[in-house]
Every structure is written in structure tokens, then in C-alpha cells.
Short mmCIF file of C-alpha atoms and ligand atoms in Angstrom, two decimals:
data_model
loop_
_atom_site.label_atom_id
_atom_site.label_comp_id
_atom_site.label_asym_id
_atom_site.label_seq_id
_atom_site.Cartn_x
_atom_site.Cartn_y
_atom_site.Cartn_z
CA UNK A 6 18.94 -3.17 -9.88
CA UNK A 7 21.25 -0.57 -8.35
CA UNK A 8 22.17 -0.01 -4.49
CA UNK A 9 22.87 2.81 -2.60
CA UNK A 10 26.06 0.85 -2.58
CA UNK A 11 26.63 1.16 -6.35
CA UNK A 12 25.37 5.12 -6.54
CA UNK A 13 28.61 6.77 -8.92
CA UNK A 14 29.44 10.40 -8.26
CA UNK A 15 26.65 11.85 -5.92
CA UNK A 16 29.20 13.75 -4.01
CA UNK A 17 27.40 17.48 -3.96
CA UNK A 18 24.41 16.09 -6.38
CA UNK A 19 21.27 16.03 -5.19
CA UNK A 20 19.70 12.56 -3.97
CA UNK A 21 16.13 12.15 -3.58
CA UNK A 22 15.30 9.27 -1.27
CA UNK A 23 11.75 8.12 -0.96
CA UNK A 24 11.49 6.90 2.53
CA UNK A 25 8.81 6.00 4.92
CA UNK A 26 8.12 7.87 7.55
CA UNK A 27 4.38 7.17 7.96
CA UNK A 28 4.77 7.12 11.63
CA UNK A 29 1.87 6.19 14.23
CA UNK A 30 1.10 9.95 16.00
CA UNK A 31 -0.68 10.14 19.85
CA UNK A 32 -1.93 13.77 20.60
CA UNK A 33 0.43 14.67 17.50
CA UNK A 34 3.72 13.23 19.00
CA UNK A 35 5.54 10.32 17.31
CA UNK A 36 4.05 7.16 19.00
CA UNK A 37 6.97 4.93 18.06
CA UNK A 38 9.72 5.60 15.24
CA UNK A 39 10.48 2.66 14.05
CA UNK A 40 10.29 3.51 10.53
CA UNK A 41 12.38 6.67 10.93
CA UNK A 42 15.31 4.11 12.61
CA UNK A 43 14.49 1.73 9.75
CA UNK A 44 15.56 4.97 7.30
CA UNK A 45 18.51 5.45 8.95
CA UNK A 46 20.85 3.09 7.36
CA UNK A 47 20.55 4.48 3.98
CA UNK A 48 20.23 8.20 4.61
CA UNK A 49 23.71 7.83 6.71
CA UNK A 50 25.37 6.17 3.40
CA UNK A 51 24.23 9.27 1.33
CA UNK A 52 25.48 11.50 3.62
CA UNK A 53 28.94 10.00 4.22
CA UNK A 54 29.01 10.44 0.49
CA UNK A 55 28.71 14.15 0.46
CA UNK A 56 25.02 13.78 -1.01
CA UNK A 57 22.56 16.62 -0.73
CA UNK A 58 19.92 14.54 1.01
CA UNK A 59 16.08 15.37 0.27
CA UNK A 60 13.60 12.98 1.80
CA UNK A 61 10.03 12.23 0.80
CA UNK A 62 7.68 10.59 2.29
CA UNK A 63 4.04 10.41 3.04
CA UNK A 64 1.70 10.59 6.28
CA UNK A 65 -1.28 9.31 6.84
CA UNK A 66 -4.59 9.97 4.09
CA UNK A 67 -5.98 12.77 2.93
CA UNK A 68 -8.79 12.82 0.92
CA UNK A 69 -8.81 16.04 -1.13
CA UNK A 70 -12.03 14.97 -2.44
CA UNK A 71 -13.68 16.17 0.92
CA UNK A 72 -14.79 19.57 1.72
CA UNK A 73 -11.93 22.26 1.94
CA UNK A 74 -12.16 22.60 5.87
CA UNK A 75 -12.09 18.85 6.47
CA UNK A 76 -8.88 18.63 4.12
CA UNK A 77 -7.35 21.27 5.78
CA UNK A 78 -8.22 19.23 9.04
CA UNK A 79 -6.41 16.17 7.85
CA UNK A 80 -3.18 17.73 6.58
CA UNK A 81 -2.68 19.56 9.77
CA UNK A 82 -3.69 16.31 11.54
CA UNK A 83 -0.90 14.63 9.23
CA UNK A 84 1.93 17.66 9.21
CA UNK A 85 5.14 15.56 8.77
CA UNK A 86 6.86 18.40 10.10
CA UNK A 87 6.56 16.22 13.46
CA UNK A 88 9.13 13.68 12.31
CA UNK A 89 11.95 16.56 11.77
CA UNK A 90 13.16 16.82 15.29
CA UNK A 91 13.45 13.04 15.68
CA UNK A 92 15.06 12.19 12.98
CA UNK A 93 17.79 15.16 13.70
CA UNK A 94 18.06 13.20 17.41
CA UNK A 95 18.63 9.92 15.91
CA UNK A 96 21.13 10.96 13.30
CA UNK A 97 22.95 13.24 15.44
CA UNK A 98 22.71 16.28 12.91
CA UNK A 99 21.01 18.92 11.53
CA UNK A 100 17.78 18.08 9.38
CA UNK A 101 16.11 21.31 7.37
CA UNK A 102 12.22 20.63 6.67
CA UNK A 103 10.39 22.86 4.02
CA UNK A 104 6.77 23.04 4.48
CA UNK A 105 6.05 23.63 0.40
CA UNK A 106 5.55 20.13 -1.78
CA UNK A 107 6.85 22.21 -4.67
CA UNK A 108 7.62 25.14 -6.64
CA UNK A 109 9.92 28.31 -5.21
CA UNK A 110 10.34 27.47 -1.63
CA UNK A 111 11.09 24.00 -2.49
CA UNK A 112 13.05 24.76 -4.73
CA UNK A 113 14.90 27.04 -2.93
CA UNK A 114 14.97 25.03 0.08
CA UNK A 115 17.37 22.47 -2.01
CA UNK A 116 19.25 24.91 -3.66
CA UNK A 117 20.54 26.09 -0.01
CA UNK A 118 21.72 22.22 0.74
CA UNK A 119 25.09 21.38 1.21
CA UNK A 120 27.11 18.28 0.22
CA UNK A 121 25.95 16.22 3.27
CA UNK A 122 23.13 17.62 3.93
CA UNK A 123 20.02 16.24 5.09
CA UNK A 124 16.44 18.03 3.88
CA UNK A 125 12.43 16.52 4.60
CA UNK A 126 9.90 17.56 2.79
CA UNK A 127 6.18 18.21 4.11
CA UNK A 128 4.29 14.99 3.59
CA UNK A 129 4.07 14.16 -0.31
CA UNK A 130 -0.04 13.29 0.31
CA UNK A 131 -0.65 17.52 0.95
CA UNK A 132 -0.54 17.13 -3.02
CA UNK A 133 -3.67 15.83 -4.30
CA UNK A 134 -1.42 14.37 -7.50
CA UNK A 135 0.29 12.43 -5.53
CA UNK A 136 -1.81 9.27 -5.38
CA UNK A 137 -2.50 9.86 -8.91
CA UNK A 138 0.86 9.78 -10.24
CA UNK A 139 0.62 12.89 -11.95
CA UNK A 140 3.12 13.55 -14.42
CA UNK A 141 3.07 17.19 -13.56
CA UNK A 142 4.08 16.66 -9.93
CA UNK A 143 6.44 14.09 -10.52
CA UNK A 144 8.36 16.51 -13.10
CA UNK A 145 8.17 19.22 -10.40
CA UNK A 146 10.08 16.38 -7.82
CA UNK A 147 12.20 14.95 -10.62
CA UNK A 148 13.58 18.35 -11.83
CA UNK A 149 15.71 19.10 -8.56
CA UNK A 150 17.16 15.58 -8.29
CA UNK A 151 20.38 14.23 -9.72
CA UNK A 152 19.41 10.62 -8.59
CA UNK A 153 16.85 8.98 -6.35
CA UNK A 154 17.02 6.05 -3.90
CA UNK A 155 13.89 3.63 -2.91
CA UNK A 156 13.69 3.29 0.43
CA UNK A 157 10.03 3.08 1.17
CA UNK A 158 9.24 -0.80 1.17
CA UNK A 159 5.73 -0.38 2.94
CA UNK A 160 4.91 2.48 -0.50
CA UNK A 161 6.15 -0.46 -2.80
CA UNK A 162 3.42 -1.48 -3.80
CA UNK A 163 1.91 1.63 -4.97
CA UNK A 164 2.70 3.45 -8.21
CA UNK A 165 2.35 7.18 -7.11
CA UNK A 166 4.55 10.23 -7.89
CA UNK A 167 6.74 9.98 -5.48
CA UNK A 168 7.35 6.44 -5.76
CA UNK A 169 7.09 5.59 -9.36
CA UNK A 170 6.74 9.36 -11.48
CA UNK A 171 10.39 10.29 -10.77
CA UNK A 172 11.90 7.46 -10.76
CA UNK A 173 10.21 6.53 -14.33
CA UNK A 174 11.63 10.46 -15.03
CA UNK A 175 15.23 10.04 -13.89
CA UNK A 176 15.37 6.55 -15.31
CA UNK A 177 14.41 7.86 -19.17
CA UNK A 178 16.91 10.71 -18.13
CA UNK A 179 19.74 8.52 -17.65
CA UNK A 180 20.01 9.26 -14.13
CA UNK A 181 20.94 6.81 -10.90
CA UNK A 182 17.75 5.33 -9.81
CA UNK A 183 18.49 2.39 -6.77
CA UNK A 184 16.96 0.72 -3.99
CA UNK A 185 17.89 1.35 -0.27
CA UNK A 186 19.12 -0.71 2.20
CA UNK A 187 15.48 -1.31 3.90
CA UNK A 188 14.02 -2.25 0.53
CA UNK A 189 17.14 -4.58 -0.69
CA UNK A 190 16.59 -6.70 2.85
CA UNK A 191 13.12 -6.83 2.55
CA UNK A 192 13.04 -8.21 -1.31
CA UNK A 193 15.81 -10.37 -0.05
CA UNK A 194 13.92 -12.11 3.15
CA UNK A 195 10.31 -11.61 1.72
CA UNK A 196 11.70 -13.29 -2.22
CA UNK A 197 12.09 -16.90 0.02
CA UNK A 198 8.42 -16.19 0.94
CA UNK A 199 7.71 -16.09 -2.87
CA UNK A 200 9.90 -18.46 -5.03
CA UNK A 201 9.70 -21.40 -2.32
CA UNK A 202 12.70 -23.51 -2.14
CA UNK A 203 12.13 -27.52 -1.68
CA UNK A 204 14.19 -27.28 1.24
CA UNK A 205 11.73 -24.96 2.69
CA UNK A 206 8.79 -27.24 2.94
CA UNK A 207 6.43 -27.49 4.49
CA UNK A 208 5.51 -23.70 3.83
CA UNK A 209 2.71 -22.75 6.63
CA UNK A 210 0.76 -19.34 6.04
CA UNK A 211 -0.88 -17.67 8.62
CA UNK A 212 -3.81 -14.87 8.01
CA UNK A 213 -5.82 -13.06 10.84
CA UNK A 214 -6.41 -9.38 11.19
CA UNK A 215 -9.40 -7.28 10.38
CA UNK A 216 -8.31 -5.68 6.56
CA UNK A 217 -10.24 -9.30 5.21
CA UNK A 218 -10.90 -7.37 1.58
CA UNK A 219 -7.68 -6.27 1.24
CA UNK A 220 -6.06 -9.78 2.25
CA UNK A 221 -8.85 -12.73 1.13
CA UNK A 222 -7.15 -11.66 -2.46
CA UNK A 223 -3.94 -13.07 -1.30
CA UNK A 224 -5.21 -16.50 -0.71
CA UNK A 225 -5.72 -17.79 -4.25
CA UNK A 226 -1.75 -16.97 -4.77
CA UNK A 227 -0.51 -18.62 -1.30
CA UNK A 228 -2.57 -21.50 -2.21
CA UNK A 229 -0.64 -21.82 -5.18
CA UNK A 230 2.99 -21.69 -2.98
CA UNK A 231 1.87 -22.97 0.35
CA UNK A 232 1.49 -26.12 1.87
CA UNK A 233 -1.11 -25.18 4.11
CA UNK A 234 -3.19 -22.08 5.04
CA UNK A 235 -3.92 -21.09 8.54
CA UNK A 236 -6.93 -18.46 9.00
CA UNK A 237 -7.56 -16.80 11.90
CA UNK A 238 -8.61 -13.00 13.17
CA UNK A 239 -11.64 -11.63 11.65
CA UNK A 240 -10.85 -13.21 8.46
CA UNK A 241 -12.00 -16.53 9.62
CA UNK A 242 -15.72 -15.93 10.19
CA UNK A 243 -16.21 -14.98 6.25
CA UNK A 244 -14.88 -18.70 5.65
CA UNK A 245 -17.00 -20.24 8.76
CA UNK A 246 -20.42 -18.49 7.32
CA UNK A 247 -19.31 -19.55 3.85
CA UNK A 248 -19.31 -22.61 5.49
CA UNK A 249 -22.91 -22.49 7.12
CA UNK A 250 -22.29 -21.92 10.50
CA UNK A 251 -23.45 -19.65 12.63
CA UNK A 252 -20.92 -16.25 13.40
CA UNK A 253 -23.44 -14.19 15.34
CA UNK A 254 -22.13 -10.59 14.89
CA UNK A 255 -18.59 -11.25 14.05
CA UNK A 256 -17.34 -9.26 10.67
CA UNK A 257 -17.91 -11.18 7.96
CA UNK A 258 -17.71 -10.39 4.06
CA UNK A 259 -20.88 -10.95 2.57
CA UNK A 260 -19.28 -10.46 -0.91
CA UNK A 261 -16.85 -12.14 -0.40
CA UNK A 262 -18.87 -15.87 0.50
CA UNK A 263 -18.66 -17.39 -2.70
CA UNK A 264 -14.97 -16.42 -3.05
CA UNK A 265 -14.05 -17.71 0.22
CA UNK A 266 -15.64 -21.11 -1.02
CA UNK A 267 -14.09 -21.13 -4.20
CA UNK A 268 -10.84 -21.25 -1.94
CA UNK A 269 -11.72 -23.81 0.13
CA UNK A 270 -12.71 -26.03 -2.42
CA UNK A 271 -8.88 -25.33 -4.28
CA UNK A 272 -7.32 -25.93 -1.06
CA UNK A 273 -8.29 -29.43 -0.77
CA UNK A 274 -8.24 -29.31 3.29
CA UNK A 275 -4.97 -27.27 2.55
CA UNK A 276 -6.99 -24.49 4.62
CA UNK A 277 -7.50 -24.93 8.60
CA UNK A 278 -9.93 -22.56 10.22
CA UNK A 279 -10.60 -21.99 14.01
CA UNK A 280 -12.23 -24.73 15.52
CA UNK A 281 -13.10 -22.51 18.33
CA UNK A 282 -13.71 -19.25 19.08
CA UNK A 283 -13.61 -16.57 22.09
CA UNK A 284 -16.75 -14.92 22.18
CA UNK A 285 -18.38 -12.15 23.93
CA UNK A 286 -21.85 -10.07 24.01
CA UNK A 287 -20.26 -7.09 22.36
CA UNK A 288 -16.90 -5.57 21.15
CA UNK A 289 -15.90 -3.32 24.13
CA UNK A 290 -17.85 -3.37 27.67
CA UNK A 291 -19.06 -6.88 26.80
CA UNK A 292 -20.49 -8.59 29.78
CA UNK A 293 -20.37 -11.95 28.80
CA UNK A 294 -17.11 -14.20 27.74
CA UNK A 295 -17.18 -17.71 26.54
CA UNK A 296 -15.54 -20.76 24.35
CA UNK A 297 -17.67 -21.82 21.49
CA UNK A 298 -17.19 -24.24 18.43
CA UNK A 299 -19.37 -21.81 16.56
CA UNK A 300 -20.37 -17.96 17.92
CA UNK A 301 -24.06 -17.57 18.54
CA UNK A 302 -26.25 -15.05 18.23
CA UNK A 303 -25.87 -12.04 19.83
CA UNK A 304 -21.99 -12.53 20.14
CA UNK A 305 -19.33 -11.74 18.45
CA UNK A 306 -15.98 -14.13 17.75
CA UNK A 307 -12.62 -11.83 18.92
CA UNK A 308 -10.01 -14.48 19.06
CA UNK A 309 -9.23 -18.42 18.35
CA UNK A 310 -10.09 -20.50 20.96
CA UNK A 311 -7.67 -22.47 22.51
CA UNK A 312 -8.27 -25.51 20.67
CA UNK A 313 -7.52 -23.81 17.66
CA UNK A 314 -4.46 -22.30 19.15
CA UNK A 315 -3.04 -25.71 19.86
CA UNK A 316 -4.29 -26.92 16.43
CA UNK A 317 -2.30 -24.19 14.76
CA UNK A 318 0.58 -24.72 17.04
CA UNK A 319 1.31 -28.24 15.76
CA UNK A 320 0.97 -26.86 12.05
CA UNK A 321 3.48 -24.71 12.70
CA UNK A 322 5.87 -26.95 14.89
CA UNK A 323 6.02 -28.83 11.40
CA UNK A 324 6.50 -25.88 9.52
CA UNK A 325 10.21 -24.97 7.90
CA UNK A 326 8.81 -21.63 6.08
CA UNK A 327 6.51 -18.91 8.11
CA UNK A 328 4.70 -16.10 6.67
CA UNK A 329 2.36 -14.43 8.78
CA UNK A 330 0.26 -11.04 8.21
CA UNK A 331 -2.93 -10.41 11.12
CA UNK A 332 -3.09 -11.03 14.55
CA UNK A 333 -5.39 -13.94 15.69
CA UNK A 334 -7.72 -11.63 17.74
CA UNK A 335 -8.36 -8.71 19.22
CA UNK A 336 -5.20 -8.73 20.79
CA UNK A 337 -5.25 -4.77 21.92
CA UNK A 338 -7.50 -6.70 24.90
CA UNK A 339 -5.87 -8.44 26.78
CA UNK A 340 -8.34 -11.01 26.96
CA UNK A 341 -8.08 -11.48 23.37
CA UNK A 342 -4.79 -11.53 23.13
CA UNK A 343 -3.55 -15.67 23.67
CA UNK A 344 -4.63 -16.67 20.17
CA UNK A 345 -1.92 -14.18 18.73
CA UNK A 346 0.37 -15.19 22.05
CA UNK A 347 0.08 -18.74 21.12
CA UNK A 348 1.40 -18.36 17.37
CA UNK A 349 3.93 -16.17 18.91
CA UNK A 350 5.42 -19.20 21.52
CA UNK A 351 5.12 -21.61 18.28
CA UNK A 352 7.21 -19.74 16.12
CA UNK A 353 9.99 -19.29 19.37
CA UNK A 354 10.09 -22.94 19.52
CA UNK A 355 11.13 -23.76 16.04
CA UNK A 356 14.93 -24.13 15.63
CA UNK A 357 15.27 -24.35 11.51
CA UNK A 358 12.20 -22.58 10.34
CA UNK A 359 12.37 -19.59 8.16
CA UNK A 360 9.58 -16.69 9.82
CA UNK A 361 8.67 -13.86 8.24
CA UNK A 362 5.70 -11.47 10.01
CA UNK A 363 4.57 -8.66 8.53
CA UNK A 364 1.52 -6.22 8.91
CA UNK A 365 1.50 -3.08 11.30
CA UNK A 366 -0.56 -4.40 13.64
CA UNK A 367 0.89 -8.08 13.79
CA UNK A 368 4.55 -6.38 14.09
CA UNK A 369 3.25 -3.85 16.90
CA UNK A 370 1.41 -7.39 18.58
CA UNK A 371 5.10 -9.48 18.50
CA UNK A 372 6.63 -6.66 19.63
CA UNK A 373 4.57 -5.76 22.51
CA UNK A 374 4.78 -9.62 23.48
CA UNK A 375 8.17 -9.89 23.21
CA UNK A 376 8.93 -11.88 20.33
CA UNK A 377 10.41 -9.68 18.00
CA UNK A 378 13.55 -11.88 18.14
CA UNK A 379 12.02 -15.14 17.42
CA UNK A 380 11.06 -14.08 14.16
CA UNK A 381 13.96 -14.29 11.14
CA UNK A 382 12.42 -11.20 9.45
CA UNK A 383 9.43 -8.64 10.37
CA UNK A 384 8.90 -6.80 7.56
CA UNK A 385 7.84 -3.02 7.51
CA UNK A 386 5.19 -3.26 4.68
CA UNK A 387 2.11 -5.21 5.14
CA UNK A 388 0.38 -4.05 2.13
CA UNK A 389 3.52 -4.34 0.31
CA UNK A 390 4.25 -8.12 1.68
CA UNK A 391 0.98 -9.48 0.77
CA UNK A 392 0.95 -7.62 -3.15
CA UNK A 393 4.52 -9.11 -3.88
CA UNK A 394 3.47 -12.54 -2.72
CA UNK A 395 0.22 -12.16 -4.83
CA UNK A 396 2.00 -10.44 -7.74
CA UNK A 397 4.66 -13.23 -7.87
CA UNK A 398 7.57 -11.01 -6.47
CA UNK A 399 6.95 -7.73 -8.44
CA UNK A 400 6.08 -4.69 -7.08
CA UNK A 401 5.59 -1.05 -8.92
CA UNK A 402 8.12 0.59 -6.69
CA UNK A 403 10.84 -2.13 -7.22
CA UNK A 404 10.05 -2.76 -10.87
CA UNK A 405 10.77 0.81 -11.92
CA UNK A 406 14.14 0.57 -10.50
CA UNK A 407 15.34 -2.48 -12.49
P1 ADP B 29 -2.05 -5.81 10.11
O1 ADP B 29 -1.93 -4.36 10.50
O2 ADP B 29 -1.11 -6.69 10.86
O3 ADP B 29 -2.00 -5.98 8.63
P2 ADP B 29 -4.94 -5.66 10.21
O4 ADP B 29 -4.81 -4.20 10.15
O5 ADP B 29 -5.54 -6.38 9.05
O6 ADP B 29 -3.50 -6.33 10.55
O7 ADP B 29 -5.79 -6.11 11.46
C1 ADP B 29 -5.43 -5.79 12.78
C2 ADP B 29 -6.66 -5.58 13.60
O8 ADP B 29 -7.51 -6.71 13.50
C3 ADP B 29 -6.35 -5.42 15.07
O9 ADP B 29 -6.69 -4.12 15.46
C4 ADP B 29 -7.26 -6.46 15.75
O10 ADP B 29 -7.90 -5.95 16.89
C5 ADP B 29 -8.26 -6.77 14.66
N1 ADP B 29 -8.90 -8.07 14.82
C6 ADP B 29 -8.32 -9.28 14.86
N2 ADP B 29 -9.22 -10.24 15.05
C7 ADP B 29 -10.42 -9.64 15.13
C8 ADP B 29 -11.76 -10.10 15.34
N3 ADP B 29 -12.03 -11.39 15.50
N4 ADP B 29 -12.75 -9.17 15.36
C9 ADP B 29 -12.48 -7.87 15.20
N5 ADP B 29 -11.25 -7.37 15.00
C10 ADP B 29 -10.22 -8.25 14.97
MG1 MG B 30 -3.33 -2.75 10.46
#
């Protein structure tokens, strides 16, 4: 696979990059740019090679299947036009944005760039083919590029236009298609999550967070890698009522029961769950707060309890390979928030452990805690870091550049 590092002779050609700027927005300003800073590496190669620059990137969803008003509600909501100013301020020049996906004001918005030059498109979701990975679009993208870089590890993992189409294009082309800096580092730190090295044993997992559909998936491959499984957030209270006990009104996965115990059974005691929760008599202006082995009814479970948090803690104090994806509790309340503390202060204590966090919200949660540092690598994709560890290292967006 190719680097921005190896790109030949992209002086004055034009470079698309796919990057991702899916930014969190408050009252339509940029709530924290992260992901644009993560970009900048690669876009300031490309243009110290005279490149002409033309990012893509998506924003938010939009479900073109609803009503035209309520689209047309969602792509104003998610107008990547935002993201122009800021990334002009943090790379100290000029950036052009073109409001039209495709066609002649595209078109003739690249045709204007010069060597150097640095050019965002409107968000690539405004086109309903983009999810899709229609052919059509991704001809429409491919057609103005000379070469195209990877840059958006947390779009990895999904094969759309913009991420797969036109690099699939270029590729069959004989064009430059290579992974940016963000996505080389990533495959690189999240790969030791993946092909485990003996030397990295014991390998401790850690699951919370709300998405439990999305992640449960994941398990069946981590119990195939790790050495043990740690479950907390709302995750855990699928496994505890798979279990028979009582979870009150915590989220739980009805579906998902027999799965969960199908797990459990594999991991062979490889699998800890919470041993106590902290519940309360509703989700926001609860009334009530206590510590219970199991939640009863009429209360939910919104973090570990603190025997659990010192159960996890000497799991991990063992541990000399980390992955982590979903915070321990509802951690956005601050009296939720010592479950996800408490795996926080583990991890700073190890001295020759290999920790990798990923997940939006567990990344926002160490960061707002103050223990960005203590982790060796907190990656950008959440999404992304679970499918590559469930799809044994591969991803869509990655394979298509090899
Ligand atoms: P990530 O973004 O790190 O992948 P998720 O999006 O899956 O994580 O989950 C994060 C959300 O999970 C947080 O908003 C948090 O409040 C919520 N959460 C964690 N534990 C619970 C719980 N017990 N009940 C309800 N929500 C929870
Ligand atoms: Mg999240």
C-alpha cells in the first residue's frame, strides 16, 4: 500500500483526499476540531508538493428517504461549509469551498485550483449515492482527480463512493491511490490490537457504551484474540438478563439474549460483568441513587459500581495489551462518571501495557478526564476499530488501496 510519502509526480495534478471532517456542531459552530487537526498532517504534505488539494468528506446523516422538507432540514443542519473557516485558521492559508457535490460548479471549482491549493467540498452525504456507492457518482468524483489519498480512518469501514467508488476507479485507471498519515498510524497501533503478539499477553478488552447492537458483534472475534473480556456500560445488562437477573429498566437487547449466552458459554469465565451497579429511579431528574448487586425494579443501572470498578481495575493492572471502546456509564453525569474514571486511573498506572481507546464518546470521556496521555493510542474511528478487529484487520477503505 502506497503513502502520501510515496505519491510520484502530483506537483499541479489534482489530489483527492478523503478526509474526515465529521465534526461535533453546537448551535451550528464546530464543538471541537479534532478531526480537522487530525487532517492536517497529510493535507500539509500535498500541499508542500504543489498538489491541487480537493477534500471530501462527510457530515452527519441524511436520510434522503424522508420527506423533501425534512431532507432539506438535515443538509442545512449538516452544511460542511462550517468547517471551511477553521480549517483555513489552522493551516494558515486560504481554503476555497464549493457548495455543488458535482457537475459544472464542481467542476469548475477545481479547474480554478492552483498547484498548492487547498479546495472542500460540501459534505459528500447531500448526494443520496453516496452511501450507496453509486458508480455514477463515484465516476463524477473520479473524473477530476489525478490521484486520491485515504485519510478518513473513522469512514474505513464503509464502502461508499467517496471512500471506495474512486478509489476502485483510479486504481483500474492506473492512477496513485494511498493512505494518509492518520490512516497509516491508526492500521499501525490498532494491527497490535488484531494480530496479538505473545509478548502482549495478557490481552484485556474492555466494552461499555450504549451502541450494544452495533458492538455485541465484536465479541465472538475478541473472544477469539483476548484473554479476557471486560463488559461494562449499557452493554452489560443484555448479558446480566441473559443471565436471569433482574435489570429493572436498564437497556437491554432482547434479541440479542441468546447471543449474549452463546458468548458466555465460549468464554469459559473469559467474560467479567459488573458485579454492581449504580442505580437510580430514572435517567435524568432521578430522585433516588443507590449501589445494587442487581438493579430492581423501577430503576435503571447507569454505571459499574464500585466493586466492579476495583474488580476491573486488577484485570487491567495485569493486563500488557488494552483495547477499549464505551464508557462504563453515563459518564456525561457526573455522578455516573467514576466507573469510566476508574478504568481511566488503571490504565495511568500501568508502565508496559500497550492501550488503545477508541469510540467518540470514550475518547471525548478520557479527554474530558484528563487522560488522554495515559493512553498509547486513541483512535479516531470507533466503528472502524471494532469492524477491523472483527474483520481480522481488513477494512473496505484500506483494502481498496492495497
Ligand atoms: P462510543 O462513542 O465511545 O463508541 P457509544 O456511543 O456506544 O460509545 O456509547 C456512549 C454512550 O453510552 C454515552 O452517551 C453514555 O452516556 C452511554 N451509556 C453508558 N452506559 C450507559 C448506561 N448504563 N445506560 C445508558 N447509557 C449509557
Ligand atoms: Mg458514540
Amino acid at each position: 500500500m502506497l503513502t502520501v510519502d510515496n505519491l510520484k509526480n502530483i506537483n499541479g495534478k489534482v489530489v483527492i483526499v478523503r478526509v474526515d471532517f465529521n465534526v461535533p456542531l453546537k448551535d451550528g459552530k464546530i464543538r471541537d476540531d479534532n478531526r480537522v487537526r487530525a487532517a492536517l498532517p497529510t493535507i500539509q504534505k500535498l500541499v508542500s508538493e504543489g498538489a491541487k488539494v480537493v477534500l471530501l468528506s462527510h457530515l452527519g446523516k441524511i436520510k434522503h428517504k424522508e420527506a423533501p422538507e425534512v431532507v432539506e432540514a438535515q443538509k442545512a443542519k449538516n452544511n460542511l461549509a462550517v468547517v471551511a473557516p477553521r480549517l483555513s485558521e489552522l493551516l494558515g492559508k486560504e481554503v476555497a469551498f464549493v457548495g455543488a457535490t458535482r457537475g459544472e460548479e464542481f467542476e469548475a471549482a477545481v479547474a480554478k485550483l492552483n498547484a498548492g491549493d487547498v479546495l472542500l467540498v460540501q459534505n459528500t452525504r447531500y448526494e443520496k449515492g453516496e452511501e450507496k456507492n453509486d458508480p455514477e457518482l463515484a465516476k463524477a468524483w473520479a473524473k477530476v482527480a489525478d490521484a486520491y489519498v485515504m485519510d478518513a480512518f473513522g469512514s474505513a469501514h464503509r464502502a461508499h463512493a467517496s471512500t471506495y467508488g474512486i478509489p476502485e476507479i483510479l486504481k483500474a485507471e492506473g492512477k496513485q491511490v494511498a493512505c494518509g498519515y492518520l490512516v497509516e498510524k491508526e492500521i499501525a497501533n490498532l494491527t497490535r490490537c488484531v494480530n496479538v503478539a505473545d509478548k502482549d499477553r495478557p490481552y484485556v478488552a474492555i466494552l461499555g457504551g450504549l451502541k450494544v447492537s452495533d458492538k455485541i458483534k465484536v465479541i465472538d472475534s475478541l473472544l477469539k484474540k483476548c484473554d479476557k473480556i471486560l463488559i461494562g456500560g449499557a452493554m452489560a445488562y443484555t448479558f446480566k438478563k441473559a443471565l436471569g437477573q433482574s435489570t429493572g429498566n436498564s437497556p437491554v437487547e432482547l434479541d440479542q439474549l441468546d447471543y449474549a449466552l452463546k458468548c458466555l458459554k465460549e468464554a469459559n469465565g473469559r467474560i467479567v460483568l459488573p458485579v454492581d451497579s449504580v442505580c437510580t429511579n430514572g435517567f435524568e431528574g432521578w430522585t433516588e441513587k443507590i449501589v445494587s448487586e442487581e438493579v430492581p425494579e423501577g430503576f435503571e443501572g447507569m454505571d459499574i459500581g464500585p466493586k466492579t470498578a476495583e474488580l476491573f481495575a486488577d484485570e487491567i493492572a495485569k493486563a500488557k495489551l488494552i483495547f477499549w471502546n464505551g464508557p462504563m456509564g453515563v459518564f456525561e453525569q457526573k455522578d455516573f462518571a467514576n466507573g469510566t474514571i476508574a478504568i481511566c486511573k488503571a490504565v495511568a498506572k500501568l508502565n508496559d501495557c500497550f492501550s488503545v481507546c477508541g469510540g467518540g464518546d470514550s475518547a471525548a470521556a478520557i479527554k474530558e478526564f484528563g487522560y488522554k496521555d495515559s493512553f498509547s493510542h486513541v483512535s479516531t474511528g470507533g466503528g472502524a476499530s471494532l469492524e477491523m478487529i472483527e474483520n481480522d484487520g481488513h477494512l473496505p477503505g484500506v483494502d481498496i488501496l492495497k
